Coordinates of C-alpha atoms and ligand atoms in Angstrom, one line a residue:
M1 CA -0.4 11.0 22.9
S2 CA -3.8 12.4 23.4
F3 CA -7.3 11.8 21.9
D4 CA -6.8 15.2 20.2
H5 CA -3.9 13.9 18.0
P6 CA -4.6 15.1 14.5
E7 CA -4.3 11.6 13.1
F8 CA -6.3 9.9 15.9
D9 CA -9.5 9.4 13.8
G10 CA -11.3 7.3 16.5
H11 CA -8.7 4.5 16.7
E12 CA -10.0 1.7 18.8
Q13 CA -6.7 0.8 20.5
I14 CA -3.2 2.1 20.5
I15 CA -0.7 -0.2 22.2
W16 CA 2.8 0.8 23.2
F17 CA 5.3 -2.0 23.7
H18 CA 8.6 -1.9 25.4
D19 CA 10.9 -4.8 26.2
E20 CA 13.8 -3.9 28.4
A21 CA 15.9 -6.9 27.5
T22 CA 16.0 -6.5 23.7
G23 CA 15.3 -2.7 23.6
L24 CA 12.1 -3.2 21.6
K25 CA 10.1 -0.1 21.2
A26 CA 7.0 -0.6 19.1
I27 CA 3.5 0.9 18.7
T28 CA 0.6 -1.1 17.3
A29 CA -2.5 0.8 16.2
L30 CA -5.8 -0.9 15.7
H31 CA -8.0 1.5 13.7
R32 CA -11.0 -0.7 13.3
Q33 CA -11.4 -4.4 14.2
R34 CA -13.8 -6.0 11.8
G35 CA -14.2 -9.8 11.5
G36 CA -12.7 -9.9 15.0
A37 CA -9.3 -8.6 13.9
A38 CA -7.2 -5.7 12.5
L39 CA -4.6 -6.7 9.9
G40 CA -1.6 -4.8 8.7
G41 CA 2.2 -4.8 8.2
I42 CA 5.0 -4.4 10.8
R43 CA 7.2 -1.5 9.7
F44 CA 10.8 -1.3 11.0
R45 CA 12.2 2.2 10.8
A46 CA 14.7 4.4 12.6
Y47 CA 12.1 7.1 13.4
A48 CA 13.6 10.4 14.4
S49 CA 11.1 10.8 17.3
T50 CA 8.4 8.8 19.0
D51 CA 5.9 11.4 17.7
E52 CA 7.0 10.7 14.1
A53 CA 6.5 6.9 14.8
L54 CA 3.0 7.5 16.3
T55 CA 1.9 9.8 13.4
D56 CA 3.1 7.2 10.9
V57 CA 1.4 4.2 12.6
L58 CA -1.9 6.1 13.0
R59 CA -2.0 7.1 9.3
L60 CA -0.9 3.7 8.1
S61 CA -3.5 1.8 10.2
R62 CA -6.3 4.1 9.0
A63 CA -5.2 3.5 5.4
M64 CA -5.3 -0.2 6.0
S65 CA -9.0 0.1 7.2
Y66 CA -9.8 1.9 3.9
K67 CA -8.0 -0.8 1.9
W68 CA -9.8 -3.7 3.7
A69 CA -13.2 -2.0 3.4
L70 CA -12.9 -1.2 -0.3
S71 CA -11.6 -4.7 -1.1
G72 CA -14.8 -6.1 0.3
L73 CA -13.0 -8.3 2.8
A74 CA -14.2 -8.3 6.4
Y75 CA -11.1 -7.2 8.3
G76 CA -10.2 -4.0 9.9
G77 CA -7.1 -1.9 9.6
G78 CA -4.1 -2.2 11.9
K79 CA -0.4 -1.5 11.7
S80 CA 2.7 -1.8 13.8
V81 CA 5.8 0.3 13.8
V82 CA 9.0 -0.8 15.4
I83 CA 11.5 2.0 16.2
A84 CA 14.7 0.2 15.1
T85 CA 17.5 0.5 12.6
A86 CA 18.4 -2.5 10.3
E87 CA 21.2 -3.4 12.6
E88 CA 18.9 -3.4 15.6
K89 CA 16.5 -5.9 14.0
T90 CA 17.9 -9.0 15.7
P91 CA 16.1 -12.4 16.1
E92 CA 15.6 -11.6 19.8
L93 CA 13.9 -8.3 19.0
L94 CA 11.7 -10.0 16.5
R95 CA 10.8 -12.7 19.0
A96 CA 9.9 -9.9 21.5
M97 CA 7.7 -8.4 18.9
G98 CA 6.1 -11.8 18.5
D99 CA 5.3 -11.9 22.2
C100 CA 3.7 -8.5 22.0
I101 CA 1.5 -9.6 19.1
E102 CA 0.6 -12.7 21.0
S103 CA -0.5 -10.6 24.0
L104 CA -3.2 -9.1 21.7
K105 CA -4.8 -12.6 21.4
G106 CA -5.5 -12.4 17.7
R107 CA -7.0 -8.9 17.7
Y108 CA -4.1 -7.9 15.5
V109 CA -2.4 -9.9 12.7
G110 CA 1.0 -8.7 11.5
A111 CA 2.6 -9.0 8.1
P112 CA 5.8 -7.8 6.2
D113 CA 6.1 -4.1 5.5
V114 CA 8.9 -1.6 4.8
G115 CA 12.0 -2.9 6.7
S116 CA 10.6 -6.4 7.3
N117 CA 10.3 -9.6 5.2
A118 CA 9.0 -13.1 5.1
S119 CA 12.1 -14.4 7.1
D120 CA 11.4 -11.9 9.9
M121 CA 7.8 -13.2 10.0
A122 CA 9.0 -16.7 10.4
I123 CA 10.9 -15.6 13.5
I124 CA 7.9 -13.8 14.9
R125 CA 5.9 -16.9 14.1
E126 CA 8.0 -18.8 16.8
R127 CA 6.0 -16.7 19.4
T128 CA 2.6 -16.1 17.8
R129 CA 0.4 -17.6 15.1
H130 CA -1.1 -14.2 14.4
V131 CA 1.2 -13.4 11.6
A132 CA 1.0 -13.7 7.8
G133 CA 3.4 -13.2 4.8
L134 CA 5.5 -16.2 5.8
P135 CA 8.2 -17.6 3.5
G136 CA 6.6 -19.2 0.4
S137 CA 4.0 -16.5 0.1
D138 CA 4.6 -13.6 -2.2
T139 CA 1.9 -10.9 -2.2
S140 CA 3.7 -9.0 -5.0
V141 CA 2.1 -11.5 -7.4
P142 CA -1.5 -10.7 -6.7
T143 CA -0.6 -7.0 -6.1
A144 CA 0.8 -6.7 -9.6
R145 CA -2.2 -8.5 -11.1
G146 CA -4.7 -6.4 -9.2
L147 CA -2.8 -3.3 -10.3
Y148 CA -3.0 -4.4 -13.9
Y149 CA -6.8 -4.6 -13.6
A150 CA -6.9 -1.2 -12.1
I151 CA -4.9 0.3 -15.0
E152 CA -7.1 -1.5 -17.5
S153 CA -10.2 -0.1 -15.8
M154 CA -8.8 3.4 -15.9
A155 CA -7.9 3.1 -19.5
Q156 CA -11.4 2.0 -20.4
Q157 CA -13.2 4.6 -18.3
Q158 CA -10.9 7.6 -18.6
L159 CA -9.4 7.1 -22.1
S160 CA -12.4 5.5 -23.7
R161 CA -10.4 2.5 -24.8
D162 CA -11.7 -1.1 -25.2
S163 CA -8.4 -2.4 -23.8
V164 CA -5.0 -1.2 -22.7
A165 CA -3.4 -2.1 -26.1
G166 CA -1.5 0.9 -27.4
V167 CA -1.7 2.8 -24.1
H168 CA 1.6 4.2 -22.9
V169 CA 2.5 3.5 -19.2
A170 CA 5.5 4.9 -17.3
V171 CA 6.5 2.6 -14.4
Q172 CA 8.7 3.8 -11.5
G173 CA 10.2 0.9 -9.6
L174 CA 10.6 -2.5 -11.1
G175 CA 10.8 -4.8 -8.0
G176 CA 8.3 -7.5 -7.0
V177 CA 5.3 -5.5 -8.1
G178 CA 6.6 -3.1 -10.8
G179 CA 8.5 -5.8 -12.6
R180 CA 5.5 -8.2 -12.7
L181 CA 3.2 -5.4 -13.7
C182 CA 5.4 -4.6 -16.7
R183 CA 5.1 -8.3 -17.9
H184 CA 1.3 -8.1 -17.6
L185 CA 1.2 -4.8 -19.5
A186 CA 3.6 -6.0 -22.2
D187 CA 1.5 -9.1 -22.7
A188 CA -1.5 -6.8 -23.3
G189 CA 0.3 -4.6 -25.9
V190 CA 1.1 -1.6 -23.7
T191 CA 3.9 0.7 -24.6
L192 CA 6.3 0.9 -21.7
T193 CA 8.8 3.4 -20.3
V194 CA 10.5 2.2 -17.1
A195 CA 13.0 3.4 -14.4
D196 CA 14.6 1.9 -11.4
V197 CA 17.6 3.1 -9.3
N198 CA 18.9 -0.4 -10.1
S199 CA 19.9 0.3 -13.7
E200 CA 20.8 -3.3 -14.4
L201 CA 17.2 -4.3 -13.4
A202 CA 15.8 -1.5 -15.5
G203 CA 17.7 -2.7 -18.6
Q204 CA 16.6 -6.3 -18.0
V205 CA 12.9 -5.5 -17.6
A206 CA 13.0 -3.2 -20.6
S207 CA 14.6 -5.9 -22.8
D208 CA 12.1 -8.6 -21.5
C209 CA 9.1 -6.3 -22.0
G210 CA 10.1 -4.3 -25.0
G211 CA 10.2 -0.9 -23.1
Q212 CA 12.4 2.1 -23.0
V213 CA 14.5 3.0 -20.0
V214 CA 14.8 6.5 -18.5
S215 CA 16.6 7.7 -15.4
P216 CA 14.8 7.7 -12.0
E217 CA 14.9 11.5 -12.1
E218 CA 13.0 11.6 -15.5
I219 CA 10.3 9.0 -15.0
L220 CA 7.7 11.1 -13.2
A221 CA 7.8 13.7 -16.1
V222 CA 7.5 11.1 -19.0
E223 CA 4.8 12.1 -21.5
A224 CA 2.8 8.9 -21.0
D225 CA -0.9 8.1 -20.7
V226 CA -0.5 6.5 -17.2
L227 CA 2.2 7.0 -14.6
S228 CA 2.5 4.0 -12.3
P229 CA 4.5 4.7 -9.1
C230 CA 5.7 1.3 -7.8
A231 CA 8.7 2.3 -5.6
L232 CA 8.4 4.8 -2.8
G233 CA 5.8 6.8 -0.9
A234 CA 5.4 10.6 -1.0
V235 CA 6.4 10.8 -4.7
L236 CA 3.3 13.0 -5.5
N237 CA 4.1 16.3 -3.8
E238 CA 4.1 20.0 -4.3
Q239 CA 7.4 19.9 -6.2
S240 CA 6.7 16.8 -8.4
I241 CA 3.1 17.4 -9.4
P242 CA 3.6 20.4 -11.7
G243 CA 6.1 18.4 -13.8
I244 CA 3.8 15.3 -14.2
R245 CA 2.7 15.0 -17.8
A246 CA 0.6 11.8 -17.5
R247 CA -3.1 12.5 -17.1
L248 CA -3.7 9.3 -15.1
I249 CA -1.7 7.9 -12.1
C250 CA -2.2 4.4 -10.9
G251 CA 0.5 2.6 -9.0
A252 CA 1.1 0.3 -6.0
A253 CA 3.5 2.3 -3.9
N254 CA 1.9 2.9 -0.5
N255 CA 1.2 6.5 0.7
Q256 CA 2.0 8.1 -2.7
L257 CA 0.7 11.5 -1.5
A258 CA 3.2 13.5 0.5
T259 CA 0.3 15.3 2.2
P260 CA -3.5 15.0 2.0
E261 CA -3.5 18.4 0.1
D262 CA -1.7 16.7 -2.8
A263 CA -4.9 15.0 -3.8
E264 CA -6.5 18.4 -4.4
R265 CA -3.3 19.6 -6.2
L266 CA -3.6 16.6 -8.6
R267 CA -7.2 17.3 -9.3
A268 CA -6.5 21.0 -9.9
A269 CA -3.7 19.9 -12.4
G270 CA -6.3 17.8 -14.3
I271 CA -4.6 14.6 -13.2
T272 CA -6.8 11.6 -12.2
W273 CA -5.2 9.7 -9.3
A274 CA -6.1 6.1 -8.4
P275 CA -5.8 6.1 -4.6
D276 CA -3.0 3.6 -3.7
Y277 CA -5.1 1.9 -1.1
V278 CA -7.6 0.9 -3.9
A279 CA -5.1 0.1 -6.6
S280 CA -2.7 -2.0 -4.5
A281 CA -5.4 -4.1 -2.6
G282 CA -4.2 -7.2 -4.4
G283 CA -1.7 -7.8 -1.6
I284 CA -4.3 -8.2 1.1
I285 CA -6.5 -10.1 -1.2
G286 CA -3.6 -12.6 -1.8
G287 CA -2.9 -12.5 1.9
S288 CA -6.5 -13.7 2.5
V289 CA -5.8 -16.8 0.5
E290 CA -2.8 -17.5 2.8
L291 CA -5.0 -16.9 5.9
G292 CA -7.5 -19.5 4.5
D293 CA -10.3 -17.0 4.1
I294 CA -10.8 -17.2 0.3
D295 CA -9.7 -19.7 -2.4
A296 CA -7.8 -19.0 -5.6
E297 CA -11.0 -18.6 -7.6
E298 CA -12.4 -15.9 -5.3
C299 CA -9.0 -14.3 -5.2
E300 CA -9.0 -13.8 -9.0
A301 CA -12.6 -12.5 -8.9
R302 CA -11.6 -10.0 -6.2
L303 CA -8.5 -8.9 -8.0
R304 CA -10.7 -8.1 -11.1
G305 CA -13.1 -6.3 -8.7
I306 CA -10.3 -3.8 -7.9
G307 CA -11.0 -2.3 -11.4
T308 CA -14.7 -2.1 -10.7
T309 CA -14.2 -0.4 -7.3
L310 CA -11.8 2.1 -8.8
A311 CA -14.3 2.9 -11.5
E312 CA -16.9 3.6 -8.8
V313 CA -14.4 5.9 -6.9
L314 CA -13.6 7.9 -10.1
D315 CA -17.3 8.1 -11.0
R316 CA -18.1 9.4 -7.5
A317 CA -15.3 12.0 -7.5
A318 CA -16.5 13.3 -10.9
R319 CA -20.2 13.3 -9.8
D320 CA -19.5 15.1 -6.5
G321 CA -16.8 17.4 -7.8
I322 CA -14.3 16.2 -5.2
N323 CA -10.8 14.6 -5.5
T324 CA -10.4 10.9 -5.8
D325 CA -8.9 10.5 -2.3
A326 CA -12.0 12.2 -0.7
A327 CA -14.3 10.0 -2.8
A328 CA -12.6 6.8 -1.8
Q329 CA -12.5 7.8 1.8
A330 CA -16.2 8.6 1.8
M331 CA -17.0 5.2 0.3
A332 CA -14.7 3.4 2.8
S333 CA -16.1 5.3 5.8
A334 CA -19.6 4.4 4.7
I335 CA -18.6 0.7 4.7
L336 CA -16.8 0.9 8.0
S337 CA -19.7 2.6 9.8
A338 CA -22.4 0.2 8.3
Ligands
NAD1 P1 10.4 -3.9 -4.0 O1 11.3 -3.5 -2.9 O2 10.5 -5.3 -4.5 O3 10.7 -3.0 -5.3 C1 10.8 -1.6 -5.2 C2 11.7 -1.2 -6.4 O4 11.8 0.2 -6.5 C3 13.1 -1.7 -6.3 O5 13.5 -2.4 -7.5 C4 14.0 -0.4 -6.1 O6 15.3 -0.5 -6.7 C5 13.1 0.6 -6.8 N1 13.3 2.0 -6.4 C6 13.6 2.5 -5.2 N2 13.7 3.8 -5.2 C7 13.5 4.2 -6.5 C8 13.4 5.4 -7.1 N3 13.6 6.6 -6.5 N4 13.2 5.5 -8.5 C9 13.0 4.3 -9.1 N5 13.0 3.1 -8.6 C10 13.2 3.0 -7.2 O7 9.0 -3.5 -3.5 P2 7.6 -4.1 -4.1 O8 7.1 -5.2 -3.3 O9 7.6 -4.1 -5.6 O10 6.6 -2.9 -3.7 C11 6.6 -1.6 -4.4 C12 5.7 -0.6 -3.7 O11 4.4 -1.1 -3.6 C13 6.1 -0.3 -2.2 O12 5.8 1.0 -1.9 C14 5.2 -1.2 -1.4 O13 5.0 -0.7 -0.1 C15 3.9 -1.2 -2.2 N6 3.1 -2.4 -2.1 C16 3.6 -3.6 -2.2 C17 2.8 -4.7 -2.0 C18 3.3 -6.1 -2.2 O14 2.5 -7.0 -2.0 N7 4.6 -6.3 -2.4 C19 1.4 -4.5 -1.7 C20 0.9 -3.2 -1.6 C21 1.8 -2.1 -1.8

């Protein structure tokens, strides 16, 4: 690691944790500490190399800073990655991770991410109180609601509609967020096409919400008004973008762009992309209720605010002739340096 790492971006602290007894190898990156802390998920993944893990944690913590800044909430971005396979994720390893977080004295607050869940957070909580997303909290509820407002705002601004009624949305991934999003959209009169690798789940959501099922291979190329990626990252890439028929993309999946250049590829293809860190901010807004920072009323107002922020991002991109990722980053950077 050096200060010249391409993803360094002025990170305030990067902490390497190693615990001999449990074999824990983790990296926590604090991009910006605002409100006294940097918040972000704890990702468990069997990274092929330490460098891959470092690159991932730096990108993810910076994206968390953007997400917090644009949500209007006063935290900074942080993230942890633990280099471990699912089998290696033992209670002892989780407790050791809890000790590491505790050693940061509240400068970092962890939460579930890819490879970790609420039960894991409960074990980490045995060693530190600086953890959120405990059993009983489910951020996919506010994430889906905020995403709905983002899609509604895009339909109004980009399709000149009064509402989303009659708009055709293709949803990829029907789990906690995608499944709930379909319900909100169906209630508002949206035409749905859905896909999930779990075909039983896809059939169930389609029958509950009156949608049509297509295969996971077909969903990205459906001729819909809006494509909503709610499964995996890196789905928008050099290979997939030429086949996308929707003119608008707005989903919750984290890190939808495979590379930063894909934002420009989307713009060149005439596709308007809602940056995922804007559209999926409902999770951290809901998490702020759990942390006791905002109440339910403010939560709902901030979820609606996602639509307003997204409209500002798209306006700025159009005005400045830049892609939506660049516009959102410029807005977030201005907030972070203010
Ligand atoms: P989830 O695991 O509950 O659901 C993901 C769904 O995607 C599953 O049903 C899975 O079968 C399906 N899937 C996986 N690969 C697929 C493929 N190739 N094609 C179609 N479907 C596929 O996850 P979630 O909580 O709904 O989150 C969805 C995405 O949103 C993730 O990228 C997550 O990081 C992001 N996100 C979630 C939250 C949250 O609060 N849950 C907040 C912000 C961002």
